[in-house]
Amino acid sequence: MHLKTNMMLTIVAVALILGSVGDFLFSPEGPWNVSGSIWVALLSLFALFINRHGGRVWLRKLLTWSGIAFAVSLLLTIRDAEALIPLVLLVQVACASAVLMQANKKTLIAARVEEFLIALFALPVQMVTRFFRLIGDLPFFEMAHSPRLKGVLRGLLIVAPLLVVFTLLFSSADANFERYTLALGDLISVELPQHVLSIVLMSVFSAGLLLCTMPELSNQSGLQSRPLKNRMNFLRSLGDEEIAVIMGSLVILFLVFVLLQFGYLFGGRETIEQVDGLTLATYARRGFFELIAVSLLTLVVLLWMSSTQCNQRIFRPMAVVLVVCVLFIMASAAQRLYLYSETFGLTLSRVLAAAIMLWLAGNLVSFIATLLRSGGIGFAFGMFASGIATVILLGLANPAAIVTRVNLSKAITSSQEQSIDIRYLTRLGADAVPPLLERIHHLPSYQQFIVAYELITRYGGERIEDEKNDWRTWNASRSKAKALVAEHYNELVRLAEQIRFVPK
């Protein structure tokens, strides 16, 4: 490990602090609130502290990725959308992987996609292996014979029975002190093992992350992709005939599909409904995710082909044609999504699908631009950075509120009472509460009752008052929703009482 004893002890102490703080902060609901942001901020500060002698350049890089991870964690503090949780976690893992790559002296802009993927999968392995190396290098024998440690242990042995005796005497003398003592005893007997396990696991996790931020350990990273390349040499060198056959076949297949879709894309709703056995719903629903999978798989194939030692004069023009076809296919998928949303309403999953489509389309264009300009250098980092930016923009855009507003506007203007699933909107989370309250009086009577009942049940009443006492679960969106429901509480109760829906 080649770390000084003081540094190793510092890392262990910091990891124990982070583990203890995490055990205290994270409620049974998880770290998907302000507690998660606080813990990420502490982790970032401790990482900077441990690397304080690493030089300005490295500290600047570490500060950049730590800042991005913290900013992304704030999305779960200001938004109440479960769909964002896996995206936020993915971005934070990506930030940690980027730190690991740069700690191993890799240039992100020049890195290829496979190097990002290797770092992504190597991160948990490196966290575990570096932690056990740290434990293995700690001088336990020397510390066990330390005069200071022996003095501390002797002091604890002497004071322990005194503490027990005095505690028993104070408990007998004062009922209030006895109550607190019994409560502490119950806490230790019931919850202590859970807390100890939680602290240990989070400390190991924290130590592993901290060790991955240290450039001096880069020679033990195991992030070299050369062995993988050596095992896959048969895929690394393709002749002119192979390139022509592979790319030519794909181009022909894609062109045929594009020609078949051409009429649907520009013919509109009427053209689709004129085809025998093809309804608008069938056309919109069938094949959407398959087309997205085709676009993603095509990007993977193009990345692989561009990394081979192939004739670029053959590959590049065919790659441009293939990307144009894929963009057309994505336009077809976007039209299907639009028609389906127009007919059956917008959902959170459809918003996420649209965001993924835009990200894929942007990266396909970026692939061609970097391929023609610099042979693909910089594409992987652009894909990496644009993915992080997409998640941040998606969180800031407030997708749950967008879905609610769009569906409510559509229902109100079309005067179709069955055009939206009002229960679905009330269960999108706290972000949906403001638009629901804004337009509740424009809804049909029975839908007003449903909205009133759901909002009172979720964001009003005694249960909600109890939740206010735990600041660790605070969330800006839920806090705003509770305040709005409290402000309109009497009005909501009146609407709910009309059909005896007042929750107890």
Short mmCIF file of C-alpha atoms in Angstrom, two decimals:
data_model
loop_
_atom_site.label_atom_id
_atom_site.label_comp_id
_atom_site.label_asym_id
_atom_site.label_seq_id
_atom_site.Cartn_x
_atom_site.Cartn_y
_atom_site.Cartn_z
CA MET A 1 0.00 0.00 0.00
CA HIS A 2 3.00 2.28 0.62
CA LEU A 3 1.18 4.66 2.96
CA LYS A 4 2.59 6.05 6.16
CA THR A 5 1.13 4.77 9.40
CA ASN A 6 -0.29 8.18 10.31
CA MET A 7 -2.09 8.41 6.95
CA MET A 8 -3.51 4.89 7.30
CA LEU A 9 -4.78 5.67 10.80
CA THR A 10 -6.25 8.94 9.51
CA ILE A 11 -8.15 7.09 6.78
CA VAL A 12 -9.47 4.55 9.29
CA ALA A 13 -10.57 7.32 11.67
CA VAL A 14 -12.24 9.30 8.89
CA ALA A 15 -13.99 6.17 7.60
CA LEU A 16 -15.32 5.43 11.10
CA ILE A 17 -16.58 9.01 11.37
CA LEU A 18 -18.34 8.73 7.99
CA GLY A 19 -19.80 5.36 8.97
CA SER A 20 -21.10 6.70 12.28
CA VAL A 21 -22.52 9.84 10.67
CA GLY A 22 -24.17 7.74 7.97
CA ASP A 23 -25.75 5.45 10.56
CA PHE A 24 -27.11 8.51 12.37
CA LEU A 25 -28.29 10.36 9.25
CA PHE A 26 -29.89 7.61 7.20
CA SER A 27 -33.41 6.89 8.36
CA PRO A 28 -35.35 3.73 7.40
CA GLU A 29 -36.52 5.66 4.33
CA GLY A 30 -32.96 5.70 3.01
CA PRO A 31 -30.56 8.49 2.05
CA TRP A 32 -32.87 9.87 -0.66
CA ASN A 33 -33.27 13.25 1.03
CA VAL A 34 -31.20 15.93 2.74
CA SER A 35 -29.30 13.32 4.76
CA GLY A 36 -27.79 11.87 1.59
CA SER A 37 -26.59 15.30 0.45
CA ILE A 38 -25.01 15.98 3.85
CA TRP A 39 -23.16 12.66 3.77
CA VAL A 40 -21.87 13.22 0.22
CA ALA A 41 -20.66 16.69 1.25
CA LEU A 42 -18.80 15.24 4.25
CA LEU A 43 -17.26 12.51 2.10
CA SER A 44 -16.08 15.13 -0.39
CA LEU A 45 -14.55 17.31 2.32
CA PHE A 46 -12.72 14.36 3.89
CA ALA A 47 -11.45 13.25 0.47
CA LEU A 48 -10.02 16.73 -0.08
CA PHE A 49 -8.50 16.67 3.41
CA ILE A 50 -6.77 13.33 2.85
CA ASN A 51 -5.44 14.52 -0.53
CA ARG A 52 -4.39 17.95 0.76
CA HIS A 53 -0.76 17.25 -0.20
CA GLY A 54 -1.65 15.95 -3.66
CA GLY A 55 -1.03 19.22 -5.48
CA ARG A 56 -3.35 21.92 -6.81
CA VAL A 57 -4.06 20.17 -10.10
CA TRP A 58 -5.26 16.99 -8.42
CA LEU A 59 -7.25 18.87 -5.79
CA ARG A 60 -8.96 20.84 -8.55
CA LYS A 61 -9.96 17.62 -10.34
CA LEU A 62 -11.16 16.05 -7.10
CA LEU A 63 -13.13 19.17 -6.22
CA THR A 64 -14.79 19.17 -9.65
CA TRP A 65 -16.08 15.60 -9.47
CA SER A 66 -16.98 15.89 -5.78
CA GLY A 67 -18.95 19.04 -6.58
CA ILE A 68 -20.82 17.28 -9.38
CA ALA A 69 -21.66 14.33 -7.12
CA PHE A 70 -22.92 16.70 -4.41
CA ALA A 71 -24.95 18.77 -6.90
CA VAL A 72 -26.61 15.63 -8.25
CA SER A 73 -27.41 14.43 -4.72
CA LEU A 74 -29.30 17.69 -4.17
CA LEU A 75 -31.80 16.58 -6.84
CA LEU A 76 -33.14 14.06 -4.32
CA THR A 77 -33.46 16.87 -1.78
CA ILE A 78 -35.44 19.23 -4.00
CA ARG A 79 -37.43 16.59 -5.91
CA ASP A 80 -39.73 13.80 -4.74
CA ALA A 81 -39.42 11.40 -7.68
CA GLU A 82 -38.39 7.79 -7.13
CA ALA A 83 -37.53 7.48 -10.82
CA LEU A 84 -34.58 9.83 -10.26
CA ILE A 85 -32.96 7.65 -7.57
CA PRO A 86 -31.27 5.09 -9.89
CA LEU A 87 -30.19 7.88 -12.26
CA VAL A 88 -28.63 9.88 -9.41
CA LEU A 89 -26.85 6.79 -8.09
CA LEU A 90 -25.53 6.03 -11.58
CA VAL A 91 -24.14 9.56 -11.92
CA GLN A 92 -22.46 9.38 -8.52
CA VAL A 93 -20.85 6.04 -9.40
CA ALA A 94 -19.73 7.59 -12.69
CA CYS A 95 -18.14 10.50 -10.81
CA ALA A 96 -16.27 8.10 -8.53
CA SER A 97 -15.12 6.12 -11.59
CA ALA A 98 -13.85 9.32 -13.21
CA VAL A 99 -11.85 10.10 -10.06
CA LEU A 100 -10.41 6.57 -10.12
CA MET A 101 -9.41 6.97 -13.78
CA GLN A 102 -7.70 10.30 -13.19
CA ALA A 103 -5.99 8.94 -10.08
CA ASN A 104 -4.51 6.35 -12.43
CA LYS A 105 -3.12 9.09 -14.70
CA LYS A 106 -5.71 8.61 -17.44
CA THR A 107 -6.83 11.56 -19.56
CA LEU A 108 -10.63 11.54 -19.68
CA ILE A 109 -10.96 13.47 -22.93
CA ALA A 110 -8.73 10.99 -24.78
CA ALA A 111 -10.19 7.89 -23.09
CA ARG A 112 -12.24 5.41 -25.08
CA VAL A 113 -15.66 4.07 -24.09
CA GLU A 114 -14.19 0.72 -23.01
CA GLU A 115 -11.90 2.49 -20.54
CA PHE A 116 -14.89 4.22 -18.91
CA LEU A 117 -16.68 0.87 -18.69
CA ILE A 118 -13.62 -0.84 -17.22
CA ALA A 119 -13.34 1.88 -14.58
CA LEU A 120 -17.05 1.58 -13.82
CA PHE A 121 -16.80 -2.15 -13.14
CA ALA A 122 -13.38 -1.88 -11.48
CA LEU A 123 -14.56 0.67 -8.91
CA PRO A 124 -16.20 -1.78 -6.44
CA VAL A 125 -13.32 -4.24 -6.87
CA GLN A 126 -10.78 -1.52 -6.14
CA MET A 127 -12.73 -0.31 -3.12
CA VAL A 128 -12.70 -3.78 -1.54
CA THR A 129 -9.12 -4.71 -2.43
CA ARG A 130 -7.66 -1.39 -1.31
CA PHE A 131 -9.54 -1.58 1.98
CA PHE A 132 -8.16 -5.04 2.77
CA ARG A 133 -4.68 -3.91 1.78
CA LEU A 134 -5.08 -1.01 4.18
CA ILE A 135 -6.11 -3.35 6.99
CA GLY A 136 -3.27 -5.72 6.13
CA ASP A 137 -0.69 -2.93 6.28
CA LEU A 138 -1.82 -1.51 9.61
CA PRO A 139 0.83 -2.16 12.32
CA PHE A 140 -1.49 -3.92 14.74
CA PHE A 141 1.38 -5.57 16.65
CA GLU A 142 3.19 -2.29 17.24
CA MET A 143 -0.03 -0.53 18.22
CA ALA A 144 -0.93 -3.33 20.64
CA HIS A 145 2.37 -2.71 22.49
CA SER A 146 1.96 1.05 22.52
CA PRO A 147 2.29 2.52 26.06
CA ARG A 148 -0.51 4.99 25.31
CA LEU A 149 -2.92 2.26 24.23
CA LYS A 150 -2.08 0.23 27.32
CA GLY A 151 -2.74 3.27 29.48
CA VAL A 152 -6.13 3.89 27.85
CA LEU A 153 -7.16 0.25 28.32
CA ARG A 154 -6.11 0.28 32.00
CA GLY A 155 -8.08 3.48 32.52
CA LEU A 156 -11.18 1.95 30.95
CA LEU A 157 -10.90 -1.16 33.11
CA ILE A 158 -10.66 0.96 36.26
CA VAL A 159 -13.48 3.38 35.43
CA ALA A 160 -15.98 0.82 34.07
CA PRO A 161 -17.12 -0.59 37.45
CA LEU A 162 -17.21 2.93 38.92
CA LEU A 163 -19.53 4.08 36.11
CA VAL A 164 -21.84 1.12 36.73
CA VAL A 165 -22.02 1.76 40.49
CA PHE A 166 -22.63 5.50 40.15
CA THR A 167 -25.27 4.94 37.46
CA LEU A 168 -27.16 2.53 39.71
CA LEU A 169 -27.01 4.97 42.63
CA PHE A 170 -28.21 7.92 40.52
CA SER A 171 -31.05 5.79 39.12
CA SER A 172 -32.20 4.91 42.61
CA ALA A 173 -32.04 8.54 43.67
CA ASP A 174 -33.94 10.08 40.73
CA ALA A 175 -36.86 8.66 38.73
CA ASN A 176 -36.15 10.84 35.71
CA PHE A 177 -32.52 9.67 35.52
CA GLU A 178 -33.73 6.08 35.93
CA ARG A 179 -36.10 6.48 32.98
CA TYR A 180 -33.28 7.68 30.72
CA THR A 181 -31.01 4.89 31.94
CA LEU A 182 -33.62 2.23 31.18
CA ALA A 183 -34.25 3.76 27.75
CA LEU A 184 -30.52 3.69 27.02
CA GLY A 185 -30.37 0.08 28.17
CA ASP A 186 -33.24 -0.89 25.87
CA LEU A 187 -31.55 0.91 22.98
CA ILE A 188 -28.27 -0.90 23.57
CA SER A 189 -29.87 -4.32 23.95
CA VAL A 190 -32.18 -4.10 20.91
CA GLU A 191 -30.64 -1.77 18.34
CA LEU A 192 -26.93 -1.84 19.15
CA PRO A 193 -26.09 -4.84 16.90
CA GLN A 194 -27.89 -3.19 13.97
CA HIS A 195 -26.05 0.09 14.48
CA VAL A 196 -22.68 -1.65 14.82
CA LEU A 197 -23.23 -3.58 11.58
CA SER A 198 -24.39 -0.43 9.80
CA ILE A 199 -21.37 1.56 10.99
CA VAL A 200 -18.94 -1.20 9.99
CA LEU A 201 -20.39 -1.58 6.49
CA MET A 202 -20.53 2.15 5.85
CA SER A 203 -17.01 2.60 7.22
CA VAL A 204 -15.67 -0.05 4.84
CA PHE A 205 -17.54 1.62 1.98
CA SER A 206 -16.17 5.05 2.95
CA ALA A 207 -12.60 3.80 3.33
CA GLY A 208 -12.75 2.14 -0.07
CA LEU A 209 -13.96 5.33 -1.73
CA LEU A 210 -11.35 7.46 0.02
CA LEU A 211 -8.54 5.11 -1.01
CA CYS A 212 -9.71 5.27 -4.64
CA THR A 213 -9.14 9.05 -4.60
CA MET A 214 -5.42 8.71 -3.82
CA PRO A 215 -3.10 8.98 -6.86
CA GLU A 216 -0.18 7.40 -4.98
CA LEU A 217 -2.03 4.06 -5.11
CA SER A 218 -2.54 4.23 -8.87
CA ASN A 219 0.08 1.61 -9.68
CA GLN A 220 -2.14 -0.98 -7.97
CA SER A 221 -5.34 0.00 -9.75
CA GLY A 222 -5.68 -2.85 -12.18
CA LEU A 223 -7.45 -0.61 -14.65
CA GLN A 224 -5.26 -1.45 -17.60
CA SER A 225 -7.35 -2.60 -20.52
CA ARG A 226 -4.41 -4.24 -22.32
CA PRO A 227 -5.16 -7.81 -21.16
CA LEU A 228 -8.71 -7.42 -22.42
CA LYS A 229 -7.41 -6.14 -25.73
CA ASN A 230 -4.98 -9.05 -26.02
CA ARG A 231 -7.76 -11.55 -25.45
CA MET A 232 -9.91 -9.91 -28.12
CA ASN A 233 -7.32 -9.33 -30.84
CA PHE A 234 -9.42 -11.27 -33.32
CA LEU A 235 -12.04 -8.51 -33.05
CA ARG A 236 -9.45 -5.74 -33.19
CA SER A 237 -8.32 -6.18 -36.77
CA LEU A 238 -10.86 -6.33 -39.61
CA GLY A 239 -10.01 -6.43 -43.30
CA ASP A 240 -11.61 -4.40 -46.08
CA GLU A 241 -13.90 -7.27 -47.08
CA GLU A 242 -15.15 -7.78 -43.52
CA ILE A 243 -15.82 -4.08 -43.04
CA ALA A 244 -17.63 -3.86 -46.36
CA VAL A 245 -19.80 -6.91 -45.61
CA ILE A 246 -20.68 -5.88 -42.03
CA MET A 247 -21.36 -2.21 -42.68
CA GLY A 248 -22.93 -2.79 -46.10
CA SER A 249 -25.38 -5.36 -44.74
CA LEU A 250 -26.42 -3.08 -41.89
CA VAL A 251 -26.84 -0.09 -44.21
CA ILE A 252 -29.07 -2.08 -46.60
CA LEU A 253 -31.23 -3.42 -43.76
CA PHE A 254 -31.62 0.01 -42.20
CA LEU A 255 -32.43 1.67 -45.53
CA VAL A 256 -35.19 -0.88 -46.18
CA PHE A 257 -36.73 -0.20 -42.77
CA VAL A 258 -36.48 3.57 -43.28
CA LEU A 259 -38.24 3.35 -46.65
CA LEU A 260 -41.06 1.34 -45.10
CA GLN A 261 -41.43 3.87 -42.27
CA PHE A 262 -41.21 6.91 -44.54
CA GLY A 263 -44.92 7.05 -45.27
CA TYR A 264 -45.92 6.62 -41.64
CA LEU A 265 -43.58 9.34 -40.44
CA PHE A 266 -44.72 12.03 -42.86
CA GLY A 267 -48.24 10.80 -43.58
CA GLY A 268 -49.58 11.50 -40.12
CA ARG A 269 -52.46 9.92 -38.24
CA GLU A 270 -54.65 9.44 -41.33
CA THR A 271 -52.00 7.44 -43.21
CA ILE A 272 -51.48 5.12 -40.25
CA GLU A 273 -55.18 4.40 -39.82
CA GLN A 274 -55.60 3.60 -43.54
CA VAL A 275 -53.40 0.48 -43.19
CA ASP A 276 -55.48 -2.67 -42.71
CA GLY A 277 -55.30 -4.03 -39.18
CA LEU A 278 -53.17 -1.14 -37.94
CA THR A 279 -54.69 1.16 -35.37
CA LEU A 280 -53.06 4.28 -34.03
CA ALA A 281 -52.65 2.67 -30.61
CA THR A 282 -51.04 -0.46 -32.09
CA TYR A 283 -48.63 1.57 -34.21
CA ALA A 284 -47.67 3.86 -31.34
CA ARG A 285 -47.28 1.11 -28.76
CA ARG A 286 -45.63 -1.58 -30.84
CA GLY A 287 -41.91 -1.37 -31.40
CA PHE A 288 -41.08 1.83 -29.53
CA PHE A 289 -38.64 0.28 -27.09
CA GLU A 290 -37.34 -2.02 -29.83
CA LEU A 291 -36.44 1.03 -31.91
CA ILE A 292 -34.65 2.59 -28.95
CA ALA A 293 -32.76 -0.68 -28.45
CA VAL A 294 -31.83 -0.64 -32.16
CA SER A 295 -30.43 2.89 -31.79
CA LEU A 296 -28.40 1.98 -28.70
CA LEU A 297 -27.10 -1.26 -30.21
CA THR A 298 -26.11 0.57 -33.39
CA LEU A 299 -24.09 3.04 -31.35
CA VAL A 300 -22.31 0.13 -29.61
CA VAL A 301 -21.53 -1.51 -32.97
CA LEU A 302 -20.19 1.74 -34.40
CA LEU A 303 -17.99 2.25 -31.35
CA TRP A 304 -16.58 -1.24 -31.72
CA MET A 305 -15.99 -0.84 -35.46
CA SER A 306 -14.31 2.53 -35.00
CA SER A 307 -11.88 1.01 -32.46
CA THR A 308 -10.73 -1.70 -34.90
CA GLN A 309 -7.78 -1.41 -37.23
CA CYS A 310 -10.01 -1.08 -40.27
CA ASN A 311 -9.95 0.90 -43.49
CA GLN A 312 -11.45 4.24 -42.48
CA ARG A 313 -12.18 5.14 -46.11
CA ILE A 314 -14.69 2.31 -46.23
CA PHE A 315 -15.98 2.62 -42.69
CA ARG A 316 -16.56 6.36 -42.36
CA PRO A 317 -18.98 6.99 -45.27
CA MET A 318 -21.00 3.90 -44.36
CA ALA A 319 -21.03 4.97 -40.72
CA VAL A 320 -22.44 8.36 -41.73
CA VAL A 321 -25.21 6.69 -43.77
CA LEU A 322 -25.98 4.32 -40.88
CA VAL A 323 -26.19 7.16 -38.36
CA VAL A 324 -28.55 9.10 -40.65
CA CYS A 325 -30.76 6.00 -40.87
CA VAL A 326 -30.69 5.60 -37.08
CA LEU A 327 -31.65 9.25 -36.61
CA PHE A 328 -34.60 8.64 -38.93
CA ILE A 329 -35.52 5.55 -36.90
CA MET A 330 -35.34 7.62 -33.72
CA ALA A 331 -37.62 10.19 -35.36
CA SER A 332 -40.07 7.35 -35.98
CA ALA A 333 -39.79 6.29 -32.33
CA ALA A 334 -40.32 9.89 -31.24
CA GLN A 335 -43.44 10.10 -33.41
CA ARG A 336 -44.78 6.90 -31.85
CA LEU A 337 -44.13 8.30 -28.39
CA TYR A 338 -45.84 11.58 -29.28
CA LEU A 339 -48.92 9.88 -30.76
CA TYR A 340 -49.24 7.51 -27.83
CA SER A 341 -48.89 10.35 -25.32
CA GLU A 342 -51.44 12.44 -27.23
CA THR A 343 -53.94 9.59 -27.17
CA PHE A 344 -53.37 8.03 -23.75
CA GLY A 345 -51.64 10.78 -21.81
CA LEU A 346 -48.11 11.48 -20.63
CA THR A 347 -46.40 9.35 -18.00
CA LEU A 348 -43.14 9.60 -16.12
CA SER A 349 -41.70 6.63 -18.01
CA ARG A 350 -42.47 8.33 -21.33
CA VAL A 351 -40.69 11.49 -20.20
CA LEU A 352 -37.65 9.42 -19.24
CA ALA A 353 -37.81 7.62 -22.60
CA ALA A 354 -37.86 10.97 -24.41
CA ALA A 355 -34.83 12.15 -22.43
CA ILE A 356 -32.93 8.96 -23.29
CA MET A 357 -33.83 9.42 -26.96
CA LEU A 358 -32.50 12.97 -27.00
CA TRP A 359 -29.30 11.82 -25.28
CA LEU A 360 -28.81 9.00 -27.80
CA ALA A 361 -29.50 11.28 -30.76
CA GLY A 362 -27.02 13.85 -29.50
CA ASN A 363 -24.35 11.19 -29.04
CA LEU A 364 -24.91 9.77 -32.52
CA VAL A 365 -24.34 13.21 -34.00
CA SER A 366 -21.34 13.67 -31.71
CA PHE A 367 -19.94 10.32 -32.85
CA ILE A 368 -19.98 11.33 -36.50
CA ALA A 369 -18.54 14.77 -35.72
CA THR A 370 -15.63 13.39 -33.67
CA LEU A 371 -15.08 10.49 -36.08
CA LEU A 372 -14.70 12.78 -39.09
CA ARG A 373 -12.69 15.41 -37.23
CA SER A 374 -10.36 13.49 -34.92
CA GLY A 375 -10.94 9.79 -35.40
CA GLY A 376 -13.36 9.54 -32.46
CA ILE A 377 -11.10 11.12 -29.82
CA GLY A 378 -13.20 12.93 -27.23
CA PHE A 379 -16.45 11.11 -28.03
CA ALA A 380 -16.41 8.89 -24.93
CA PHE A 381 -15.89 11.82 -22.58
CA GLY A 382 -18.62 13.78 -24.38
CA MET A 383 -20.99 10.84 -23.96
CA PHE A 384 -20.02 10.57 -20.29
CA ALA A 385 -20.44 14.30 -19.59
CA SER A 386 -23.68 14.60 -21.58
CA GLY A 387 -25.16 11.71 -19.59
CA ILE A 388 -24.44 13.54 -16.33
CA ALA A 389 -25.85 16.77 -17.77
CA THR A 390 -29.00 14.96 -18.94
CA VAL A 391 -29.71 13.61 -15.45
CA ILE A 392 -29.16 17.04 -13.87
CA LEU A 393 -31.38 18.81 -16.42
CA LEU A 394 -34.05 16.14 -16.06
CA GLY A 395 -34.12 16.59 -12.30
CA LEU A 396 -34.25 20.38 -12.56
CA ALA A 397 -37.04 20.18 -15.15
CA ASN A 398 -39.29 18.49 -12.56
CA PRO A 399 -40.73 15.65 -14.71
CA ALA A 400 -43.53 14.75 -12.30
CA ALA A 401 -44.88 18.31 -12.41
CA ILE A 402 -44.61 18.34 -16.22
CA VAL A 403 -46.57 15.09 -16.50
CA THR A 404 -49.26 16.40 -14.15
CA ARG A 405 -49.64 19.77 -15.90
CA VAL A 406 -49.76 18.26 -19.39
CA ASN A 407 -52.36 15.64 -18.47
CA LEU A 408 -54.52 18.08 -16.53
CA SER A 409 -54.44 20.62 -19.36
CA LYS A 410 -55.38 17.93 -21.86
CA ALA A 411 -58.26 16.69 -19.70
CA ILE A 412 -59.61 20.18 -19.06
CA THR A 413 -59.44 21.38 -22.67
CA SER A 414 -60.79 18.14 -24.17
CA SER A 415 -63.65 17.83 -21.63
CA GLN A 416 -63.16 14.07 -21.52
CA GLU A 417 -63.55 12.84 -17.97
CA GLN A 418 -61.93 9.49 -18.72
CA SER A 419 -58.94 10.92 -20.56
CA ILE A 420 -56.57 10.79 -17.57
CA ASP A 421 -55.85 8.48 -14.68
CA ILE A 422 -56.22 10.95 -11.81
CA ARG A 423 -55.03 8.42 -9.21
CA TYR A 424 -51.79 8.00 -11.15
CA LEU A 425 -51.19 11.75 -11.00
CA THR A 426 -51.78 11.89 -7.24
CA ARG A 427 -49.19 9.15 -6.75
CA LEU A 428 -46.39 10.79 -8.72
CA GLY A 429 -45.01 12.30 -5.53
CA ALA A 430 -44.95 15.70 -3.89
CA ASP A 431 -43.85 17.43 -7.11
CA ALA A 432 -47.34 16.82 -8.52
CA VAL A 433 -49.14 18.54 -5.63
CA PRO A 434 -48.84 22.22 -6.76
CA PRO A 435 -50.34 21.66 -10.25
CA LEU A 436 -53.06 19.42 -8.77
CA LEU A 437 -54.11 22.12 -6.31
CA GLU A 438 -53.95 24.81 -9.00
CA ARG A 439 -56.46 23.02 -11.22
CA ILE A 440 -58.51 20.89 -8.85
CA HIS A 441 -61.63 23.02 -9.40
CA HIS A 442 -61.42 22.52 -13.18
CA LEU A 443 -61.77 18.75 -12.80
CA PRO A 444 -65.01 16.75 -12.77
CA SER A 445 -66.58 16.34 -9.34
CA TYR A 446 -65.58 12.72 -8.74
CA GLN A 447 -61.97 13.50 -9.70
CA GLN A 448 -61.95 16.42 -7.25
CA PHE A 449 -62.97 13.97 -4.52
CA ILE A 450 -60.14 11.58 -5.43
CA VAL A 451 -57.53 14.36 -5.46
CA ALA A 452 -58.72 15.74 -2.12
CA TYR A 453 -58.69 12.32 -0.46
CA GLU A 454 -55.24 11.36 -1.78
CA LEU A 455 -53.65 14.69 -0.85
CA ILE A 456 -55.04 14.69 2.68
CA THR A 457 -54.00 11.06 3.17
CA ARG A 458 -50.45 11.57 1.92
CA TYR A 459 -49.61 15.11 3.04
CA GLY A 460 -51.97 16.01 5.88
CA GLY A 461 -53.09 14.67 9.24
CA GLU A 462 -51.37 13.53 12.43
CA ARG A 463 -48.99 11.14 10.65
CA ILE A 464 -47.52 14.03 8.71
CA GLU A 465 -47.13 16.09 11.88
CA ASP A 466 -45.06 13.28 13.40
CA GLU A 467 -42.77 13.23 10.35
CA LYS A 468 -41.89 16.89 10.84
CA ASN A 469 -39.90 16.03 13.95
CA ASP A 470 -37.22 14.13 11.98
CA TRP A 471 -35.12 16.65 10.05
CA ARG A 472 -33.11 13.84 8.42
CA THR A 473 -36.02 12.99 6.12
CA TRP A 474 -36.54 16.60 5.02
CA ASN A 475 -37.24 17.11 1.34
CA ALA A 476 -37.97 20.49 -0.24
CA SER A 477 -40.72 19.20 -2.50
CA ARG A 478 -42.49 17.26 0.27
CA SER A 479 -42.17 20.23 2.62
CA LYS A 480 -43.80 22.49 0.04
CA ALA A 481 -46.54 19.94 -0.61
CA LYS A 482 -47.35 19.66 3.11
CA ALA A 483 -47.50 23.44 3.42
CA LEU A 484 -49.86 23.73 0.44
CA VAL A 485 -52.12 20.96 1.73
CA ALA A 486 -52.19 22.61 5.17
CA GLU A 487 -53.11 25.92 3.52
CA HIS A 488 -55.98 24.33 1.56
CA TYR A 489 -56.85 21.74 4.21
CA ASN A 490 -60.38 22.94 5.02
CA GLU A 491 -61.25 23.19 1.35
CA LEU A 492 -59.91 19.69 0.67
CA VAL A 493 -61.82 18.27 3.63
CA ARG A 494 -65.01 19.85 2.30
CA LEU A 495 -64.48 18.19 -1.08
CA ALA A 496 -63.69 14.84 0.50
CA GLU A 497 -66.63 14.95 2.92
CA GLN A 498 -69.08 15.16 0.06
CA ILE A 499 -68.55 11.44 -0.49
CA ARG A 500 -67.45 10.61 3.06
CA PHE A 501 -63.83 10.27 2.10
CA VAL A 502 -62.27 12.13 5.02
CA PRO A 503 -59.28 9.98 6.15
CA LYS A 504 -58.90 9.28 9.85
#
